Amino acid sequence: MVFARSLDRPRVRAFYDEVMSLKEELGEKLVVLAHHYQRPEIVEAGDFRGDSFELSALAANQEKAEFIIFCGVHFMAESARIVARDGQRVFHPNLNSGCPMADMATGAQMKRALTELKEVLPEADSLVPVAYMNTNAAVKALCGDGGGLVCTSSNANKAFRWAFEQGRRILFVPDEHLGRNTGNAMGIPADEMLLYDPAKPLGGHDEDALRDARILLWKGYCHVHTWYRPEHIAEARVDYPGCRIVVHPECDENVVGLSDAVGSTSYIVRYVQKAAPGDTIVIGTEVNLTSRLAYEYPEINVVPLSRSLCPNMFRISMEKLRDTIHALPNMNEIILEEDVISGARLAMDRMLALA
Ligand code: SF4
């Protein structure tokens, strides 16, 4: 068993021991999910680790689990609630741990965008909304109700292909970089991808430009991944001759273009697992994942492209996890309206059907 070094700290260790004993009491009634970007001790305490979609799907398959605690940011716990089985209740150790990128697209903004775009692009099949998993439930629901779907960073390409079978254009929300990198990989010309600014009427474009566009990229970004710059890549090539550089598709297209590989968090984990002893792998994603991979695969030289930490993921602490388990089921439950669940479920089911 891999033991996280942070558990050497007495205070963390005491909370960890309490969490493990509470988990033992609850047995199969409780499942704790830990996203790849969580602190090492949280990953250690989790029953499963993975990316947001993998974890939600895993939780829903735990037939005996009544309580699911999602250690990640808020939209991830919402996603687990959306796909939960009847009778399963989902909790989040810190309801203040949100994702700034997900919050760059509110339900109200999305509704307004879809309404105004429909007026300009009146043909029924002209616009298909695609929501990244990193969106709030209300945005996912509007996508589902609007004939669109959800995607993750691992299946964005497939989701875009599906969407282009349904209509001529995609509105991709909320990460302009994942959208652009996906469009680039599909060979969509740069001038057919427009940045859609939700703060401006028609996203800041005239009607003709919108009609000509194939992909409308919501103006949103992840500050953790846009931290990486081409200079970081150049420095890594000098510092680690012969290294391979793998980055997340939420990075800027210039960073992606200079890297050796691009993929989701799960892809990055597999990339390291497949490396040969002595290889140097430079990783452009959240530093908690990079540090854990370095710890778990000492035979590979795993180094961060630059240290970039997600402070929102970091808001989940062992103490908060302990408090949430202790108070079950009376604290930090994820509650969503039924119509939001059904619309969002539709969008997520369309994604699942892609496989
Ligand atoms: Fe949001 Fe970026 Fe943090 Fe992920 S890493 S939770 S996308 S801010």
mmCIF file of C-alpha atoms and ligand atoms in Angstrom:
data_model
loop_
_atom_site.group_PDB
_atom_site.id
_atom_site.type_symbol
_atom_site.label_atom_id
_atom_site.label_comp_id
_atom_site.label_asym_id
_atom_site.label_seq_id
_atom_site.Cartn_x
_atom_site.Cartn_y
_atom_site.Cartn_z
ATOM 1 C CA MET A 1 0.000 0.000 0.000
ATOM 2 C CA VAL A 2 1.291 3.425 -0.898
ATOM 3 C CA PHE A 3 1.370 5.615 2.169
ATOM 4 C CA ALA A 4 1.204 9.346 1.659
ATOM 5 C CA ARG A 5 4.023 11.280 3.306
ATOM 6 C CA SER A 6 1.568 13.883 4.636
ATOM 7 C CA LEU A 7 0.228 11.194 6.967
ATOM 8 C CA ASP A 8 3.455 11.529 8.921
ATOM 9 C CA ARG A 9 2.055 14.787 10.310
ATOM 10 C CA PRO A 10 0.390 13.951 13.679
ATOM 11 C CA ARG A 11 -2.685 16.142 13.207
ATOM 12 C CA VAL A 12 -3.422 14.811 9.712
ATOM 13 C CA ARG A 13 -2.738 11.277 10.909
ATOM 14 C CA ALA A 14 -5.220 11.635 13.787
ATOM 15 C CA PHE A 15 -8.007 12.774 11.429
ATOM 16 C CA TYR A 16 -7.088 10.041 8.980
ATOM 17 C CA ASP A 17 -7.357 7.353 11.665
ATOM 18 C CA GLU A 18 -10.742 8.722 12.698
ATOM 19 C CA VAL A 19 -11.940 8.732 9.080
ATOM 20 C CA MET A 20 -10.833 5.140 8.576
ATOM 21 C CA SER A 21 -12.561 3.962 11.718
ATOM 22 C CA LEU A 22 -15.808 5.782 10.795
ATOM 23 C CA LYS A 23 -15.593 4.227 7.331
ATOM 24 C CA GLU A 24 -15.186 0.810 8.842
ATOM 25 C CA GLU A 25 -18.313 1.310 10.965
ATOM 26 C CA LEU A 26 -20.351 2.320 7.923
ATOM 27 C CA GLY A 27 -18.928 -0.431 5.716
ATOM 28 C CA GLU A 28 -20.450 -0.690 2.231
ATOM 29 C CA LYS A 29 -23.039 1.984 3.045
ATOM 30 C CA LEU A 30 -20.389 4.644 2.382
ATOM 31 C CA VAL A 31 -18.175 5.262 -0.638
ATOM 32 C CA VAL A 32 -15.520 7.985 -0.581
ATOM 33 C CA LEU A 33 -14.335 9.232 -3.965
ATOM 34 C CA ALA A 34 -11.064 11.134 -4.411
ATOM 35 C CA HIS A 35 -10.200 13.114 -7.520
ATOM 36 C CA HIS A 36 -6.647 12.884 -8.863
ATOM 37 C CA TYR A 37 -5.940 16.487 -7.778
ATOM 38 C CA GLN A 38 -6.754 15.912 -4.115
ATOM 39 C CA ARG A 39 -4.201 16.088 -1.313
ATOM 40 C CA PRO A 40 -2.289 12.804 -0.932
ATOM 41 C CA GLU A 41 -3.909 11.854 2.376
ATOM 42 C CA ILE A 42 -7.392 12.306 0.903
ATOM 43 C CA VAL A 43 -6.478 10.052 -2.018
ATOM 44 C CA GLU A 44 -5.205 7.551 0.525
ATOM 45 C CA ALA A 45 -8.502 7.621 2.441
ATOM 46 C CA GLY A 46 -10.661 7.298 -0.694
ATOM 47 C CA ASP A 47 -12.173 4.042 -1.909
ATOM 48 C CA PHE A 48 -11.574 5.116 -5.500
ATOM 49 C CA ARG A 49 -9.394 7.664 -7.238
ATOM 50 C CA GLY A 50 -9.899 8.964 -10.754
ATOM 51 C CA ASP A 51 -11.216 11.823 -12.833
ATOM 52 C CA SER A 52 -14.635 13.304 -12.224
ATOM 53 C CA PHE A 53 -16.595 11.161 -14.636
ATOM 54 C CA GLU A 54 -14.882 7.871 -13.814
ATOM 55 C CA LEU A 55 -15.613 8.444 -10.148
ATOM 56 C CA SER A 56 -19.288 9.320 -10.641
ATOM 57 C CA ALA A 57 -19.824 6.230 -12.777
ATOM 58 C CA LEU A 58 -18.014 4.068 -10.229
ATOM 59 C CA ALA A 59 -20.114 5.411 -7.382
ATOM 60 C CA ALA A 60 -23.375 4.751 -9.167
ATOM 61 C CA ASN A 61 -22.255 1.124 -9.659
ATOM 62 C CA GLN A 62 -21.815 0.588 -5.906
ATOM 63 C CA GLU A 63 -25.221 -0.958 -5.355
ATOM 64 C CA LYS A 64 -24.941 -1.067 -1.574
ATOM 65 C CA ALA A 65 -23.684 2.493 -1.163
ATOM 66 C CA GLU A 66 -26.270 4.797 0.414
ATOM 67 C CA PHE A 67 -23.869 7.677 0.996
ATOM 68 C CA ILE A 68 -21.344 8.957 -1.540
ATOM 69 C CA ILE A 69 -18.815 11.572 -0.474
ATOM 70 C CA PHE A 70 -17.060 13.243 -3.383
ATOM 71 C CA CYS A 71 -13.670 14.752 -2.540
ATOM 72 C CA GLY A 72 -13.208 17.134 -5.444
ATOM 73 C CA VAL A 73 -14.743 20.458 -6.445
ATOM 74 C CA HIS A 74 -18.460 21.197 -6.275
ATOM 75 C CA PHE A 75 -19.458 20.406 -9.879
ATOM 76 C CA MET A 76 -17.986 16.914 -9.453
ATOM 77 C CA ALA A 77 -20.225 16.171 -6.485
ATOM 78 C CA GLU A 78 -23.166 17.507 -8.519
ATOM 79 C CA SER A 79 -22.247 15.149 -11.365
ATOM 80 C CA ALA A 80 -22.210 12.215 -8.943
ATOM 81 C CA ARG A 81 -25.680 13.286 -7.760
ATOM 82 C CA ILE A 82 -26.926 13.452 -11.356
ATOM 83 C CA VAL A 83 -25.926 9.855 -12.119
ATOM 84 C CA ALA A 84 -26.648 8.461 -8.615
ATOM 85 C CA ARG A 85 -29.006 5.518 -8.228
ATOM 86 C CA ASP A 86 -32.398 5.922 -6.541
ATOM 87 C CA GLY A 87 -31.855 6.191 -2.809
ATOM 88 C CA GLN A 88 -28.197 7.206 -3.032
ATOM 89 C CA ARG A 89 -27.327 10.526 -1.388
ATOM 90 C CA VAL A 90 -24.265 12.550 -2.336
ATOM 91 C CA PHE A 91 -22.204 14.772 -0.032
ATOM 92 C CA HIS A 92 -19.296 17.193 -0.450
ATOM 93 C CA PRO A 93 -16.817 17.871 2.378
ATOM 94 C CA ASN A 94 -16.608 21.603 1.641
ATOM 95 C CA LEU A 95 -19.456 23.235 -0.268
ATOM 96 C CA ASN A 96 -17.239 26.312 -0.733
ATOM 97 C CA SER A 97 -14.803 24.347 -2.834
ATOM 98 C CA GLY A 98 -15.994 25.352 -6.291
ATOM 99 C CA CYS A 99 -14.284 25.470 -9.675
ATOM 100 C CA PRO A 100 -13.689 29.032 -10.981
ATOM 101 C CA MET A 101 -13.826 27.783 -14.558
ATOM 102 C CA ALA A 102 -17.192 26.056 -14.043
ATOM 103 C CA ASP A 103 -18.456 29.282 -12.454
ATOM 104 C CA MET A 104 -17.551 31.218 -15.625
ATOM 105 C CA ALA A 105 -20.786 29.840 -17.105
ATOM 106 C CA THR A 106 -23.926 30.271 -15.027
ATOM 107 C CA GLY A 107 -27.306 28.780 -15.910
ATOM 108 C CA ALA A 108 -28.675 32.287 -16.521
ATOM 109 C CA GLN A 109 -25.845 33.183 -18.912
ATOM 110 C CA MET A 110 -26.226 29.907 -20.783
ATOM 111 C CA LYS A 111 -29.978 30.357 -21.109
ATOM 112 C CA ARG A 112 -29.510 33.860 -22.483
ATOM 113 C CA ALA A 113 -26.818 32.693 -24.910
ATOM 114 C CA LEU A 114 -28.973 29.868 -26.260
ATOM 115 C CA THR A 115 -31.966 32.188 -26.657
ATOM 116 C CA GLU A 116 -30.086 34.925 -28.514
ATOM 117 C CA LEU A 117 -28.205 32.479 -30.722
ATOM 118 C CA LYS A 118 -31.440 30.753 -31.654
ATOM 119 C CA GLU A 119 -32.841 34.063 -32.863
ATOM 120 C CA VAL A 120 -29.831 34.613 -35.120
ATOM 121 C CA LEU A 121 -29.445 30.984 -36.202
ATOM 122 C CA PRO A 122 -33.075 30.023 -36.624
ATOM 123 C CA GLU A 123 -32.707 26.665 -38.392
ATOM 124 C CA ALA A 124 -33.674 23.877 -36.009
ATOM 125 C CA ASP A 125 -30.423 21.967 -36.375
ATOM 126 C CA SER A 126 -28.083 24.906 -36.461
ATOM 127 C CA LEU A 127 -26.562 24.894 -32.960
ATOM 128 C CA VAL A 128 -25.720 21.990 -30.653
ATOM 129 C CA PRO A 129 -24.635 22.858 -27.100
ATOM 130 C CA VAL A 130 -21.794 20.793 -25.650
ATOM 131 C CA ALA A 131 -20.950 21.174 -21.973
ATOM 132 C CA TYR A 132 -17.631 20.160 -20.530
ATOM 133 C CA MET A 133 -18.002 18.021 -17.422
ATOM 134 C CA ASN A 134 -16.565 21.043 -15.587
ATOM 135 C CA THR A 135 -19.867 22.917 -15.586
ATOM 136 C CA ASN A 136 -22.541 23.454 -13.002
ATOM 137 C CA ALA A 137 -25.614 21.205 -13.116
ATOM 138 C CA ALA A 138 -27.873 23.972 -14.470
ATOM 139 C CA VAL A 139 -25.624 24.358 -17.539
ATOM 140 C CA LYS A 140 -25.555 20.608 -18.132
ATOM 141 C CA ALA A 141 -29.368 20.552 -17.889
ATOM 142 C CA LEU A 142 -29.719 23.308 -20.494
ATOM 143 C CA CYS A 143 -27.450 21.300 -22.802
ATOM 144 C CA GLY A 144 -29.507 18.158 -22.324
ATOM 145 C CA ASP A 145 -32.805 19.990 -22.865
ATOM 146 C CA GLY A 146 -31.291 21.807 -25.868
ATOM 147 C CA GLY A 147 -30.369 18.588 -27.704
ATOM 148 C CA GLY A 148 -26.723 18.565 -26.643
ATOM 149 C CA LEU A 149 -24.466 16.518 -24.446
ATOM 150 C CA VAL A 150 -21.716 16.539 -21.841
ATOM 151 C CA CYS A 151 -18.119 15.587 -22.546
ATOM 152 C CA THR A 152 -14.901 15.094 -20.619
ATOM 153 C CA SER A 153 -11.365 15.910 -21.690
ATOM 154 C CA SER A 154 -10.978 12.267 -22.731
ATOM 155 C CA ASN A 155 -13.963 12.093 -25.056
ATOM 156 C CA ALA A 156 -14.335 15.688 -26.312
ATOM 157 C CA ASN A 157 -13.327 14.607 -29.813
ATOM 158 C CA LYS A 158 -16.067 11.959 -29.961
ATOM 159 C CA ALA A 159 -18.592 14.362 -28.472
ATOM 160 C CA PHE A 160 -17.785 17.010 -31.086
ATOM 161 C CA ARG A 161 -18.183 14.444 -33.875
ATOM 162 C CA TRP A 162 -21.564 13.427 -32.473
ATOM 163 C CA ALA A 163 -22.609 17.078 -32.201
ATOM 164 C CA PHE A 164 -21.613 17.777 -35.822
ATOM 165 C CA GLU A 165 -23.854 14.903 -36.885
ATOM 166 C CA GLN A 166 -26.773 16.662 -35.157
ATOM 167 C CA GLY A 167 -26.126 20.195 -36.375
ATOM 168 C CA ARG A 168 -23.839 22.568 -38.197
ATOM 169 C CA ARG A 169 -22.353 24.387 -35.185
ATOM 170 C CA ILE A 170 -21.281 23.705 -31.631
ATOM 171 C CA LEU A 171 -21.471 26.007 -28.650
ATOM 172 C CA PHE A 172 -18.819 24.623 -26.312
ATOM 173 C CA VAL A 173 -18.904 25.735 -22.709
ATOM 174 C CA PRO A 174 -16.970 26.808 -20.583
ATOM 175 C CA ASP A 175 -13.313 26.090 -21.527
ATOM 176 C CA GLU A 176 -12.162 27.870 -24.676
ATOM 177 C CA HIS A 177 -8.847 25.973 -24.602
ATOM 178 C CA LEU A 178 -10.231 22.444 -24.496
ATOM 179 C CA GLY A 179 -12.668 23.496 -27.228
ATOM 180 C CA ARG A 180 -9.934 24.995 -29.414
ATOM 181 C CA ASN A 181 -7.548 22.085 -28.899
ATOM 182 C CA THR A 182 -10.327 19.679 -29.827
ATOM 183 C CA GLY A 183 -11.224 21.724 -32.907
ATOM 184 C CA ASN A 184 -7.535 21.853 -33.904
ATOM 185 C CA ALA A 185 -7.250 18.066 -33.556
ATOM 186 C CA MET A 186 -10.284 17.699 -35.806
ATOM 187 C CA GLY A 187 -8.822 20.013 -38.443
ATOM 188 C CA ILE A 188 -11.359 22.820 -37.987
ATOM 189 C CA PRO A 189 -9.744 26.023 -39.353
ATOM 190 C CA ALA A 190 -8.918 28.667 -36.729
ATOM 191 C CA ASP A 191 -11.163 31.242 -38.398
ATOM 192 C CA GLU A 192 -14.157 28.915 -37.999
ATOM 193 C CA MET A 193 -13.738 28.877 -34.212
ATOM 194 C CA LEU A 194 -15.054 32.047 -32.556
ATOM 195 C CA LEU A 195 -14.568 33.137 -28.977
ATOM 196 C CA TYR A 196 -18.018 33.716 -27.485
ATOM 197 C CA ASP A 197 -17.930 36.321 -24.701
ATOM 198 C CA PRO A 198 -21.091 35.849 -22.578
ATOM 199 C CA ALA A 199 -20.712 39.412 -21.232
ATOM 200 C CA LYS A 200 -21.360 40.879 -24.711
ATOM 201 C CA PRO A 201 -24.460 40.767 -26.926
ATOM 202 C CA LEU A 202 -24.153 37.842 -29.367
ATOM 203 C CA GLY A 203 -20.865 37.004 -27.668
ATOM 204 C CA GLY A 204 -19.239 40.061 -29.285
ATOM 205 C CA HIS A 205 -19.897 39.085 -32.925
ATOM 206 C CA ASP A 206 -22.167 40.098 -35.729
ATOM 207 C CA GLU A 207 -24.749 37.750 -37.170
ATOM 208 C CA ASP A 208 -22.758 36.917 -40.304
ATOM 209 C CA ALA A 209 -19.711 35.861 -38.286
ATOM 210 C CA LEU A 210 -21.870 33.610 -36.112
ATOM 211 C CA ARG A 211 -23.478 32.001 -39.166
ATOM 212 C CA ASP A 212 -20.041 31.214 -40.625
ATOM 213 C CA ALA A 213 -18.663 29.713 -37.403
ATOM 214 C CA ARG A 214 -18.416 25.966 -36.753
ATOM 215 C CA ILE A 215 -17.438 26.169 -33.078
ATOM 216 C CA LEU A 216 -18.360 28.910 -30.636
ATOM 217 C CA LEU A 217 -15.915 28.780 -27.743
ATOM 218 C CA TRP A 218 -17.267 30.115 -24.467
ATOM 219 C CA LYS A 219 -14.788 32.592 -22.999
ATOM 220 C CA GLY A 220 -13.656 30.586 -19.983
ATOM 221 C CA TYR A 221 -10.438 29.026 -18.787
ATOM 222 C CA CYS A 222 -8.747 27.090 -15.999
ATOM 223 C CA HIS A 223 -6.142 29.239 -14.275
ATOM 224 C CA VAL A 224 -4.224 26.133 -13.194
ATOM 225 C CA HIS A 225 -3.617 25.028 -16.784
ATOM 226 C CA THR A 226 -3.304 28.409 -18.502
ATOM 227 C CA TRP A 227 -0.417 29.066 -16.097
ATOM 228 C CA TYR A 228 1.805 26.989 -18.400
ATOM 229 C CA ARG A 229 3.573 28.961 -21.100
ATOM 230 C CA PRO A 230 5.727 27.990 -24.125
ATOM 231 C CA GLU A 231 8.770 29.232 -22.130
ATOM 232 C CA HIS A 232 8.160 26.439 -19.601
ATOM 233 C CA ILE A 233 8.381 23.896 -22.417
ATOM 234 C CA ALA A 234 11.616 25.453 -23.740
ATOM 235 C CA GLU A 235 13.156 25.418 -20.242
ATOM 236 C CA ALA A 236 12.162 21.791 -19.642
ATOM 237 C CA ARG A 237 13.804 20.721 -22.932
ATOM 238 C CA VAL A 238 17.026 22.349 -21.759
ATOM 239 C CA ASP A 239 16.827 21.104 -18.152
ATOM 240 C CA TYR A 240 15.842 17.530 -19.066
ATOM 241 C CA PRO A 241 17.370 16.560 -22.425
ATOM 242 C CA GLY A 242 15.501 13.630 -23.942
ATOM 243 C CA CYS A 243 12.444 14.146 -21.719
ATOM 244 C CA ARG A 244 8.874 13.702 -22.913
ATOM 245 C CA ILE A 245 6.349 16.411 -22.077
ATOM 246 C CA VAL A 246 2.676 15.594 -21.546
ATOM 247 C CA VAL A 247 0.088 18.287 -20.836
ATOM 248 C CA HIS A 248 -3.639 18.567 -20.175
ATOM 249 C CA PRO A 249 -5.903 19.861 -22.997
ATOM 250 C CA GLU A 250 -7.053 22.767 -20.809
ATOM 251 C CA CYS A 251 -3.636 24.292 -21.600
ATOM 252 C CA ASP A 252 -3.220 26.975 -24.260
ATOM 253 C CA GLU A 253 -2.938 25.650 -27.835
ATOM 254 C CA ASN A 254 0.662 26.934 -28.107
ATOM 255 C CA VAL A 255 1.701 24.857 -25.097
ATOM 256 C CA VAL A 256 -0.146 21.832 -26.465
ATOM 257 C CA GLY A 257 1.521 22.311 -29.858
ATOM 258 C CA LEU A 258 5.005 22.229 -28.327
ATOM 259 C CA SER A 259 4.331 19.173 -26.137
ATOM 260 C CA ASP A 260 4.888 15.508 -26.998
ATOM 261 C CA ALA A 261 1.472 14.370 -25.834
ATOM 262 C CA VAL A 262 -1.821 15.797 -24.614
ATOM 263 C CA GLY A 263 -4.575 14.120 -22.655
ATOM 264 C CA SER A 264 -6.875 13.953 -19.655
ATOM 265 C CA THR A 265 -5.691 13.293 -16.112
ATOM 266 C CA SER A 266 -6.307 9.573 -16.572
ATOM 267 C CA TYR A 267 -4.333 9.654 -19.825
ATOM 268 C CA ILE A 268 -1.445 11.347 -18.006
ATOM 269 C CA VAL A 269 -1.493 8.657 -15.301
ATOM 270 C CA ARG A 270 -1.358 5.928 -17.971
ATOM 271 C CA TYR A 271 1.414 7.804 -19.790
ATOM 272 C CA VAL A 272 3.608 7.611 -16.684
ATOM 273 C CA GLN A 273 2.654 3.981 -16.015
ATOM 274 C CA LYS A 274 3.790 3.036 -19.522
ATOM 275 C CA ALA A 275 7.149 4.840 -19.254
ATOM 276 C CA ALA A 276 10.341 2.815 -18.931
ATOM 277 C CA PRO A 277 12.554 3.017 -15.828
ATOM 278 C CA GLY A 278 14.906 5.986 -16.157
ATOM 279 C CA ASP A 279 12.588 7.953 -18.484
ATOM 280 C CA THR A 280 11.929 11.590 -17.664
ATOM 281 C CA ILE A 281 8.306 12.646 -17.987
ATOM 282 C CA VAL A 282 7.509 16.339 -17.586
ATOM 283 C CA ILE A 283 3.868 16.945 -16.697
ATOM 284 C CA GLY A 284 1.723 20.019 -17.279
ATOM 285 C CA THR A 285 -1.195 19.569 -14.929
ATOM 286 C CA GLU A 286 -2.144 20.160 -11.291
ATOM 287 C CA VAL A 287 0.867 19.617 -9.069
ATOM 288 C CA ASN A 288 -0.775 17.274 -6.565
ATOM 289 C CA LEU A 289 -1.184 14.670 -9.308
ATOM 290 C CA THR A 290 2.379 15.198 -10.526
ATOM 291 C CA SER A 291 3.807 14.888 -6.999
ATOM 292 C CA ARG A 292 1.831 11.715 -6.324
ATOM 293 C CA LEU A 293 2.984 10.126 -9.578
ATOM 294 C CA ALA A 294 6.588 11.012 -8.694
ATOM 295 C CA TYR A 295 6.096 9.370 -5.309
ATOM 296 C CA GLU A 296 4.381 6.249 -6.638
ATOM 297 C CA TYR A 297 6.720 5.662 -9.589
ATOM 298 C CA PRO A 298 10.217 6.383 -8.202
ATOM 299 C CA GLU A 299 11.814 4.498 -11.096
ATOM 300 C CA ILE A 300 10.495 7.197 -13.487
ATOM 301 C CA ASN A 301 11.760 10.755 -13.249
ATOM 302 C CA VAL A 302 8.401 12.576 -13.003
ATOM 303 C CA VAL A 303 8.729 16.360 -12.828
ATOM 304 C CA PRO A 304 6.244 19.256 -13.045
ATOM 305 C CA LEU A 305 6.420 21.536 -16.074
ATOM 306 C CA SER A 306 5.974 24.247 -13.447
ATOM 307 C CA ARG A 307 4.236 24.079 -10.060
ATOM 308 C CA SER A 308 0.561 24.954 -10.504
ATOM 309 C CA LEU A 309 -1.819 24.115 -7.696
ATOM 310 C CA CYS A 310 -5.611 24.189 -7.688
ATOM 311 C CA PRO A 311 -6.478 25.997 -4.438
ATOM 312 C CA ASN A 312 -10.097 24.928 -4.761
ATOM 313 C CA MET A 313 -9.266 21.237 -4.746
ATOM 314 C CA PHE A 314 -7.010 21.961 -1.786
ATOM 315 C CA ARG A 315 -9.982 23.172 0.269
ATOM 316 C CA ILE A 316 -10.940 19.572 0.980
ATOM 317 C CA SER A 317 -9.043 18.621 4.110
ATOM 318 C CA MET A 318 -8.965 15.463 6.189
ATOM 319 C CA GLU A 319 -10.695 17.362 8.986
ATOM 320 C CA LYS A 320 -13.564 18.373 6.701
ATOM 321 C CA LEU A 321 -13.878 14.817 5.427
ATOM 322 C CA ARG A 322 -14.000 13.578 9.026
ATOM 323 C CA ASP A 323 -16.689 16.157 9.909
ATOM 324 C CA THR A 324 -18.814 15.202 6.908
ATOM 325 C CA ILE A 325 -18.697 11.476 7.639
ATOM 326 C CA HIS A 326 -19.350 12.126 11.309
ATOM 327 C CA ALA A 327 -22.443 14.196 10.568
ATOM 328 C CA LEU A 328 -23.909 11.876 7.906
ATOM 329 C CA PRO A 329 -26.539 12.407 6.577
ATOM 330 C CA ASN A 330 -27.117 15.830 8.072
ATOM 331 C CA MET A 331 -24.412 18.044 6.560
ATOM 332 C CA ASN A 332 -23.156 19.113 3.127
ATOM 333 C CA GLU A 333 -25.617 17.119 1.029
ATOM 334 C CA ILE A 334 -25.864 17.976 -2.677
ATOM 335 C CA ILE A 335 -29.480 18.873 -3.416
ATOM 336 C CA LEU A 336 -30.605 19.511 -7.000
ATOM 337 C CA GLU A 337 -34.035 20.236 -8.486
ATOM 338 C CA GLU A 338 -35.602 17.243 -10.247
ATOM 339 C CA ASP A 339 -35.872 19.063 -13.588
ATOM 340 C CA VAL A 340 -32.177 19.970 -13.405
ATOM 341 C CA ILE A 341 -31.291 16.353 -12.679
ATOM 342 C CA SER A 342 -33.377 15.063 -15.584
ATOM 343 C CA GLY A 343 -31.968 17.550 -18.158
ATOM 344 C CA ALA A 344 -28.401 17.012 -16.998
ATOM 345 C CA ARG A 345 -28.883 13.243 -16.906
ATOM 346 C CA LEU A 346 -30.056 13.366 -20.524
ATOM 347 C CA ALA A 347 -26.861 15.199 -21.514
ATOM 348 C CA MET A 348 -24.688 12.760 -19.584
ATOM 349 C CA ASP A 349 -26.533 9.711 -20.960
ATOM 350 C CA ARG A 350 -25.849 10.962 -24.499
ATOM 351 C CA MET A 351 -22.172 11.048 -23.611
ATOM 352 C CA LEU A 352 -22.305 7.523 -22.201
ATOM 353 C CA ALA A 353 -23.939 6.293 -25.390
ATOM 354 C CA LEU A 354 -20.930 7.530 -27.386
ATOM 355 C CA ALA A 355 -18.818 4.564 -26.330
HETATM 356 FE FE1 SF4 B 1 -11.376 23.978 -11.932
HETATM 357 FE FE2 SF4 B 1 -8.938 24.077 -13.024
HETATM 358 FE FE3 SF4 B 1 -9.188 23.540 -10.420
HETATM 359 FE FE4 SF4 B 1 -9.943 21.727 -12.265
HETATM 360 S S1 SF4 B 1 -7.885 22.468 -11.884
HETATM 361 S S2 SF4 B 1 -11.098 22.345 -10.447
HETATM 362 S S3 SF4 B 1 -10.753 23.075 -13.897
HETATM 363 S S4 SF4 B 1 -9.773 25.469 -11.465
#
